[in-house]
PDB file of C-alpha atoms and ligand atoms in Angstrom:
ATOM      1  CA  UNK A  50     -87.149 -32.345   1.416  1.00 87.00           C
ATOM      2  CA  UNK A  51     -84.986 -29.947  -0.532  1.00 96.00           C
ATOM      3  CA  UNK A  52     -81.351 -29.850   0.499  1.00 98.00           C
ATOM      4  CA  UNK A  53     -80.050 -26.451   1.535  1.00 98.00           C
ATOM      5  CA  UNK A  54     -76.453 -25.444   0.781  1.00 98.00           C
ATOM      6  CA  UNK A  55     -74.561 -22.564   2.375  1.00 98.00           C
ATOM      7  CA  UNK A  56     -71.902 -20.904   0.207  1.00 98.00           C
ATOM      8  CA  UNK A  57     -69.541 -18.684   2.193  1.00 98.00           C
ATOM      9  CA  UNK A  58     -67.214 -16.483   0.181  1.00 98.00           C
ATOM     10  CA  UNK A  59     -64.380 -14.022   0.624  1.00 98.00           C
ATOM     11  CA  UNK A  60     -62.522 -11.995  -1.957  1.00 97.00           C
ATOM     12  CA  UNK A  61     -61.618  -8.395  -2.529  1.00 95.00           C
ATOM     13  CA  UNK A  62     -63.060  -7.174  -5.807  1.00 94.00           C
ATOM     14  CA  UNK A  63     -66.236  -9.196  -6.264  1.00 96.00           C
ATOM     15  CA  UNK A  64     -65.225 -12.052  -8.540  1.00 98.00           C
ATOM     16  CA  UNK A  65     -65.346 -14.690  -5.795  1.00 98.00           C
ATOM     17  CA  UNK A  66     -68.818 -13.383  -4.895  1.00 98.00           C
ATOM     18  CA  UNK A  67     -69.843 -13.766  -8.529  1.00 98.00           C
ATOM     19  CA  UNK A  68     -68.576 -17.365  -8.603  1.00 98.00           C
ATOM     20  CA  UNK A  69     -70.488 -18.065  -5.366  1.00 99.00           C
ATOM     21  CA  UNK A  70     -73.647 -16.664  -7.010  1.00 98.00           C
ATOM     22  CA  UNK A  71     -73.185 -18.932 -10.027  1.00 98.00           C
ATOM     23  CA  UNK A  72     -72.861 -21.928  -7.684  1.00 98.00           C
ATOM     24  CA  UNK A  73     -76.087 -20.827  -5.979  1.00 98.00           C
ATOM     25  CA  UNK A  74     -77.905 -20.537  -9.324  1.00 98.00           C
ATOM     26  CA  UNK A  75     -76.737 -24.003 -10.306  1.00 98.00           C
ATOM     27  CA  UNK A  76     -77.852 -25.517  -6.975  1.00 98.00           C
ATOM     28  CA  UNK A  77     -81.295 -23.884  -7.303  1.00 98.00           C
ATOM     29  CA  UNK A  78     -81.678 -24.944 -10.971  1.00 98.00           C
ATOM     30  CA  UNK A  79     -80.873 -28.503  -9.871  1.00 98.00           C
ATOM     31  CA  UNK A  80     -83.653 -28.510  -7.272  1.00 97.00           C
ATOM     32  CA  UNK A  81     -81.793 -27.433  -4.126  1.00 98.00           C
ATOM     33  CA  UNK A  82     -81.921 -24.379  -1.909  1.00 98.00           C
ATOM     34  CA  UNK A  83     -78.902 -22.195  -1.377  1.00 98.00           C
ATOM     35  CA  UNK A  84     -77.845 -19.197   0.700  1.00 98.00           C
ATOM     36  CA  UNK A  85     -74.832 -16.972   0.095  1.00 98.00           C
ATOM     37  CA  UNK A  86     -72.915 -15.292   2.897  1.00 98.00           C
ATOM     38  CA  UNK A  87     -69.885 -13.078   2.880  1.00 98.00           C
ATOM     39  CA  UNK A  88     -67.385 -14.441   5.443  1.00 98.00           C
ATOM     40  CA  UNK A  89     -67.247 -11.053   7.176  1.00 98.00           C
ATOM     41  CA  UNK A  90     -70.995 -11.251   7.764  1.00 98.00           C
ATOM     42  CA  UNK A  91     -70.769 -14.903   8.834  1.00 98.00           C
ATOM     43  CA  UNK A  92     -67.937 -14.125  11.289  1.00 98.00           C
ATOM     44  CA  UNK A  93     -69.546 -11.156  12.981  1.00 98.00           C
ATOM     45  CA  UNK A  94     -73.255 -11.957  12.637  1.00 98.00           C
ATOM     46  CA  UNK A  95     -73.024 -15.742  12.983  1.00 98.00           C
ATOM     47  CA  UNK A  96     -74.456 -18.615  10.947  1.00 98.00           C
ATOM     48  CA  UNK A  97     -77.694 -20.483  11.626  1.00 98.00           C
ATOM     49  CA  UNK A  98     -75.997 -23.845  11.055  1.00 98.00           C
ATOM     50  CA  UNK A  99     -79.101 -26.005  11.614  1.00 98.00           C
ATOM     51  CA  UNK A 100     -80.516 -24.754   8.308  1.00 98.00           C
ATOM     52  CA  UNK A 101     -77.782 -26.330   6.192  1.00 98.00           C
ATOM     53  CA  UNK A 102     -77.165 -29.819   4.795  1.00 98.00           C
ATOM     54  CA  UNK A 103     -73.790 -28.925   3.250  1.00 98.00           C
ATOM     55  CA  UNK A 104     -71.374 -26.011   3.337  1.00 98.00           C
ATOM     56  CA  UNK A 105     -68.967 -24.549   0.793  1.00 98.00           C
ATOM     57  CA  UNK A 106     -66.224 -22.010   1.480  1.00 99.00           C
ATOM     58  CA  UNK A 107     -64.629 -20.086  -1.370  1.00 98.00           C
ATOM     59  CA  UNK A 108     -61.743 -17.633  -1.141  1.00 98.00           C
ATOM     60  CA  UNK A 109     -59.593 -15.585  -3.498  1.00 98.00           C
ATOM     61  CA  UNK A 110     -55.825 -15.907  -3.432  1.00 97.00           C
ATOM     62  CA  UNK A 111     -54.347 -12.510  -2.561  1.00 96.00           C
ATOM     63  CA  UNK A 112     -50.568 -12.282  -2.582  1.00 94.00           C
ATOM     64  CA  UNK A 113     -50.019 -15.977  -2.258  1.00 94.00           C
ATOM     65  CA  UNK A 114     -52.385 -16.454   0.660  1.00 97.00           C
ATOM     66  CA  UNK A 115     -55.989 -15.799   1.711  1.00 98.00           C
ATOM     67  CA  UNK A 116     -57.749 -13.052   3.654  1.00 97.00           C
ATOM     68  CA  UNK A 117     -56.985 -13.645   7.365  1.00 97.00           C
ATOM     69  CA  UNK A 118     -60.658 -13.634   8.287  1.00 98.00           C
ATOM     70  CA  UNK A 119     -61.110 -16.886   6.341  1.00 98.00           C
ATOM     71  CA  UNK A 120     -58.861 -18.712   8.822  1.00 98.00           C
ATOM     72  CA  UNK A 121     -60.451 -16.965  11.797  1.00 98.00           C
ATOM     73  CA  UNK A 122     -63.873 -18.117  10.615  1.00 98.00           C
ATOM     74  CA  UNK A 123     -62.622 -21.664  10.045  1.00 98.00           C
ATOM     75  CA  UNK A 124     -61.002 -21.793  13.480  1.00 98.00           C
ATOM     76  CA  UNK A 125     -64.140 -20.574  15.210  1.00 98.00           C
ATOM     77  CA  UNK A 126     -66.507 -22.809  13.230  1.00 98.00           C
ATOM     78  CA  UNK A 127     -64.455 -25.917  12.598  1.00 98.00           C
ATOM     79  CA  UNK A 128     -66.842 -28.301  14.395  1.00 98.00           C
ATOM     80  CA  UNK A 129     -69.813 -27.044  12.365  1.00 98.00           C
ATOM     81  CA  UNK A 130     -67.890 -27.308   9.112  1.00 98.00           C
ATOM     82  CA  UNK A 131     -66.913 -30.866   9.911  1.00 98.00           C
ATOM     83  CA  UNK A 132     -70.437 -31.811  11.019  1.00 98.00           C
ATOM     84  CA  UNK A 133     -71.835 -31.804   7.451  1.00 98.00           C
ATOM     85  CA  UNK A 134     -70.613 -32.470   3.891  1.00 98.00           C
ATOM     86  CA  UNK A 135     -68.268 -29.664   2.931  1.00 98.00           C
ATOM     87  CA  UNK A 136     -66.100 -28.323   0.158  1.00 98.00           C
ATOM     88  CA  UNK A 137     -63.522 -25.587  -0.394  1.00 98.00           C
ATOM     89  CA  UNK A 138     -62.712 -23.700  -3.600  1.00 98.00           C
ATOM     90  CA  UNK A 139     -60.030 -21.146  -4.316  1.00 98.00           C
ATOM     91  CA  UNK A 140     -59.711 -18.528  -7.031  1.00 98.00           C
ATOM     92  CA  UNK A 141     -56.388 -17.508  -8.517  1.00 96.00           C
ATOM     93  CA  UNK A 142     -55.071 -16.242 -11.826  1.00 94.00           C
ATOM     94  CA  UNK A 143     -52.305 -18.852 -11.967  1.00 92.00           C
ATOM     95  CA  UNK A 144     -55.094 -21.440 -12.326  1.00 96.00           C
ATOM     96  CA  UNK A 145     -55.603 -20.185 -15.904  1.00 94.00           C
ATOM     97  CA  UNK A 146     -53.090 -22.852 -17.005  1.00 93.00           C
ATOM     98  CA  UNK A 147     -54.228 -26.513 -16.900  1.00 93.00           C
ATOM     99  CA  UNK A 148     -51.221 -27.633 -14.823  1.00 93.00           C
ATOM    100  CA  UNK A 149     -52.109 -25.176 -12.040  1.00 94.00           C
ATOM    101  CA  UNK A 150     -55.835 -25.794 -12.268  1.00 95.00           C
ATOM    102  CA  UNK A 151     -55.618 -29.080 -10.379  1.00 96.00           C
ATOM    103  CA  UNK A 152     -55.637 -29.566  -6.607  1.00 96.00           C
ATOM    104  CA  UNK A 153     -52.156 -31.108  -6.708  1.00 96.00           C
ATOM    105  CA  UNK A 154     -50.737 -28.570  -9.163  1.00 96.00           C
ATOM    106  CA  UNK A 155     -52.084 -25.446  -7.471  1.00 97.00           C
ATOM    107  CA  UNK A 156     -49.630 -24.469  -4.746  1.00 96.00           C
ATOM    108  CA  UNK A 157     -52.182 -22.108  -3.198  1.00 98.00           C
ATOM    109  CA  UNK A 158     -54.443 -25.077  -2.538  1.00 98.00           C
ATOM    110  CA  UNK A 159     -51.552 -26.830  -0.827  1.00 97.00           C
ATOM    111  CA  UNK A 160     -50.945 -23.644   1.161  1.00 97.00           C
ATOM    112  CA  UNK A 161     -54.586 -23.575   2.223  1.00 98.00           C
ATOM    113  CA  UNK A 162     -54.313 -27.128   3.526  1.00 97.00           C
ATOM    114  CA  UNK A 163     -51.160 -26.180   5.445  1.00 97.00           C
ATOM    115  CA  UNK A 164     -52.832 -23.186   7.109  1.00 97.00           C
ATOM    116  CA  UNK A 165     -56.315 -24.533   7.760  1.00 98.00           C
ATOM    117  CA  UNK A 166     -57.242 -26.655  10.780  1.00 98.00           C
ATOM    118  CA  UNK A 167     -60.295 -27.752   8.753  1.00 98.00           C
ATOM    119  CA  UNK A 168     -59.152 -30.272   6.134  1.00 98.00           C
ATOM    120  CA  UNK A 169     -61.894 -30.495   3.521  1.00 98.00           C
ATOM    121  CA  UNK A 170     -61.749 -33.655   1.419  1.00 90.00           C
ATOM    122  CA  UNK A 171     -63.558 -31.998  -1.444  1.00 98.00           C
ATOM    123  CA  UNK A 172     -61.478 -29.287  -3.121  1.00 98.00           C
ATOM    124  CA  UNK A 173     -61.899 -27.220  -6.258  1.00 98.00           C
ATOM    125  CA  UNK A 174     -59.477 -24.902  -8.057  1.00 98.00           C
ATOM    126  CA  UNK A 175     -61.107 -22.124 -10.099  1.00 98.00           C
ATOM    127  CA  UNK A 176     -59.384 -19.601 -12.363  1.00 98.00           C
ATOM    128  CA  UNK A 177     -60.138 -15.974 -11.453  1.00 98.00           C
ATOM    129  CA  UNK A 178     -60.074 -12.659 -13.248  1.00 97.00           C
ATOM    130  CA  UNK A 179     -57.405 -10.200 -14.296  1.00 96.00           C
ATOM    131  CA  UNK A 180     -58.706  -6.666 -13.958  1.00 96.00           C
ATOM    132  CA  UNK A 181     -55.742  -4.305 -14.217  1.00 97.00           C
ATOM    133  CA  UNK A 182     -57.765  -1.101 -14.815  1.00 96.00           C
ATOM    134  CA  UNK A 183     -59.729  -1.635 -11.595  1.00 94.00           C
ATOM    135  CA  UNK A 184     -56.769  -2.588  -9.424  1.00 95.00           C
ATOM    136  CA  UNK A 185     -54.810  -0.023  -7.451  1.00 95.00           C
ATOM    137  CA  UNK A 186     -51.424   0.916  -8.995  1.00 96.00           C
ATOM    138  CA  UNK A 187     -49.520  -1.105  -6.403  1.00 96.00           C
ATOM    139  CA  UNK A 188     -51.639  -4.228  -6.910  1.00 96.00           C
ATOM    140  CA  UNK A 189     -51.429  -3.789 -10.677  1.00 96.00           C
ATOM    141  CA  UNK A 190     -47.649  -3.635 -10.494  1.00 96.00           C
ATOM    142  CA  UNK A 191     -47.365  -6.665  -8.226  1.00 94.00           C
ATOM    143  CA  UNK A 192     -49.662  -8.777 -10.357  1.00 94.00           C
ATOM    144  CA  UNK A 193     -47.864  -7.693 -13.510  1.00 95.00           C
ATOM    145  CA  UNK A 194     -44.748  -9.103 -11.837  1.00 93.00           C
ATOM    146  CA  UNK A 195     -46.504 -12.394 -11.000  1.00 87.00           C
ATOM    147  CA  UNK A 196     -47.757 -12.524 -14.577  1.00 91.00           C
ATOM    148  CA  UNK A 197     -44.348 -11.845 -16.001  1.00 93.00           C
ATOM    149  CA  UNK A 198     -42.975 -14.782 -14.022  1.00 90.00           C
ATOM    150  CA  UNK A 199     -45.806 -17.067 -15.154  1.00 85.00           C
ATOM    151  CA  UNK A 200     -45.899 -15.792 -18.776  1.00 89.00           C
ATOM    152  CA  UNK A 201     -49.343 -14.196 -18.459  1.00 93.00           C
ATOM    153  CA  UNK A 202     -50.764 -10.878 -19.684  1.00 95.00           C
ATOM    154  CA  UNK A 203     -49.019  -7.721 -18.441  1.00 96.00           C
ATOM    155  CA  UNK A 204     -50.795  -5.079 -20.540  1.00 97.00           C
ATOM    156  CA  UNK A 205     -52.229  -2.692 -17.891  1.00 96.00           C
ATOM    157  CA  UNK A 206     -55.457  -2.268 -19.887  1.00 96.00           C
ATOM    158  CA  UNK A 207     -56.232  -6.029 -19.782  1.00 95.00           C
ATOM    159  CA  UNK A 208     -59.484  -7.311 -18.324  1.00 97.00           C
ATOM    160  CA  UNK A 209     -59.610 -11.088 -18.723  1.00 97.00           C
ATOM    161  CA  UNK A 210     -62.123 -13.407 -17.115  1.00 98.00           C
ATOM    162  CA  UNK A 211     -60.437 -16.834 -16.933  1.00 97.00           C
ATOM    163  CA  UNK A 212     -63.328 -18.488 -15.095  1.00 98.00           C
ATOM    164  CA  UNK A 213     -64.877 -21.491 -16.827  1.00 98.00           C
ATOM    165  CA  UNK A 214     -68.492 -20.768 -15.928  1.00 98.00           C
ATOM    166  CA  UNK A 215     -69.852 -24.120 -17.160  1.00 98.00           C
ATOM    167  CA  UNK A 216     -67.361 -25.836 -14.880  1.00 98.00           C
ATOM    168  CA  UNK A 217     -68.577 -23.646 -11.978  1.00 98.00           C
ATOM    169  CA  UNK A 218     -72.148 -24.779 -12.735  1.00 98.00           C
ATOM    170  CA  UNK A 219     -70.951 -28.414 -12.673  1.00 98.00           C
ATOM    171  CA  UNK A 220     -69.356 -27.732  -9.290  1.00 98.00           C
ATOM    172  CA  UNK A 221     -72.716 -26.343  -8.071  1.00 98.00           C
ATOM    173  CA  UNK A 222     -74.432 -29.605  -9.059  1.00 98.00           C
ATOM    174  CA  UNK A 223     -71.604 -31.524  -7.399  1.00 98.00           C
ATOM    175  CA  UNK A 224     -71.998 -29.748  -4.045  1.00 98.00           C
ATOM    176  CA  UNK A 225     -75.740 -30.360  -4.105  1.00 98.00           C
ATOM    177  CA  UNK A 226     -75.027 -34.059  -4.680  1.00 98.00           C
ATOM    178  CA  UNK A 227     -72.656 -34.011  -1.671  1.00 97.00           C
ATOM    179  CA  UNK A 228     -75.614 -33.083   0.543  1.00 97.00           C
ATOM    180  CA  UNK A 229     -77.664 -36.165  -0.476  1.00 85.00           C
TER     181      UNK A 229
HETATM  182  C1  FMN B 300     -54.294  -7.692  -4.487  1.00 81.07           C
HETATM  183  C2  FMN B 300     -54.369  -8.942  -5.304  1.00 81.07           C
HETATM  184  C3  FMN B 300     -53.425  -9.946  -5.142  1.00 81.07           C
HETATM  185  C4  FMN B 300     -53.480 -11.118  -5.900  1.00 81.07           C
HETATM  186  N1  FMN B 300     -52.536 -12.086  -5.726  1.00 81.07           N
HETATM  187  C5  FMN B 300     -52.564 -13.210  -6.498  1.00 81.07           C
HETATM  188  C6  FMN B 300     -51.570 -14.223  -6.365  1.00 81.07           C
HETATM  189  O1  FMN B 300     -50.660 -14.132  -5.537  1.00 81.07           O
HETATM  190  N2  FMN B 300     -51.648 -15.299  -7.176  1.00 81.07           N
HETATM  191  C7  FMN B 300     -52.645 -15.454  -8.108  1.00 81.07           C
HETATM  192  O2  FMN B 300     -52.666 -16.457  -8.822  1.00 81.07           O
HETATM  193  N3  FMN B 300     -53.634 -14.537  -8.232  1.00 81.07           N
HETATM  194  C8  FMN B 300     -53.603 -13.411  -7.452  1.00 81.07           C
HETATM  195  N4  FMN B 300     -54.580 -12.458  -7.583  1.00 81.07           N
HETATM  196  C9  FMN B 300     -55.676 -12.696  -8.528  1.00 81.07           C
HETATM  197  C10 FMN B 300     -56.990 -12.986  -7.810  1.00 81.07           C
HETATM  198  O3  FMN B 300     -56.947 -14.193  -7.100  1.00 81.07           O
HETATM  199  C11 FMN B 300     -58.113 -13.011  -8.863  1.00 81.07           C
HETATM  200  O4  FMN B 300     -58.097 -11.783  -9.530  1.00 81.07           O
HETATM  201  C12 FMN B 300     -59.490 -13.236  -8.264  1.00 81.07           C
HETATM  202  O5  FMN B 300     -60.409 -13.344  -9.355  1.00 81.07           O
HETATM  203  C13 FMN B 300     -59.882 -12.103  -7.334  1.00 81.07           C
HETATM  204  O6  FMN B 300     -61.146 -12.356  -6.770  1.00 81.07           O
HETATM  205  P1  FMN B 300     -61.956 -11.200  -6.013  1.00 81.07           P
HETATM  206  O7  FMN B 300     -62.463 -10.251  -7.090  1.00 81.07           O
HETATM  207  O8  FMN B 300     -63.048 -11.904  -5.324  1.00 81.07           O
HETATM  208  O9  FMN B 300     -61.001 -10.519  -5.075  1.00 81.07           O
HETATM  209  C14 FMN B 300     -54.528 -11.279  -6.854  1.00 81.07           C
HETATM  210  C15 FMN B 300     -55.487 -10.250  -7.021  1.00 81.07           C
HETATM  211  C16 FMN B 300     -55.410  -9.097  -6.261  1.00 81.07           C
HETATM  212  C17 FMN B 300     -56.444  -8.022  -6.462  1.00 81.07           C
END
């Protein structure tokens, strides 16, 4: 029987959704089944948990934390998350540097573990995307500040995808293996 993975995702401008889709493609290429769900949909419409052998949650870091609905979903579904193999990944631009691309070195991952009643054992840090032209002026300014502090790009025309897509595919194969 094929294993079926659920990938739940939450971001603001679509990059987390794109990473979730890449995970899905990797799971399917490796012989599994996979569904994607936005966490807003999962929260309000519910999840048919019996269909899934493993679950992955992915969220973008926005101003040092995560969209509130991620924690609401986790709180309301903690027992189901814990009832099957599970994994959490985060997306941030600070993870573009190797030191901040590890679970221990990424303070946002530590923050997630502080805020979440669900304590996933399997964690993954993924570098996100800088997209100044598409961000609102206020967000652009704030992220330019973060970048200045972390010696990253501040040119307001920059669009830089820091995601290592082969590594995301490896993670997809890894989560399928978790379900076995
Ligand atoms: C409003 C906003 C705030 C952000 N805050 C942070 C931050 O505090 N630290 C960081 O490393 N990245 C931050 N980022 C970068 C995002 O985590 C990154 O761009 C990610 O790829 C966004 O995914 P999304 O398109 O799914 O929203 C921020 C991005 C936005 C748009």
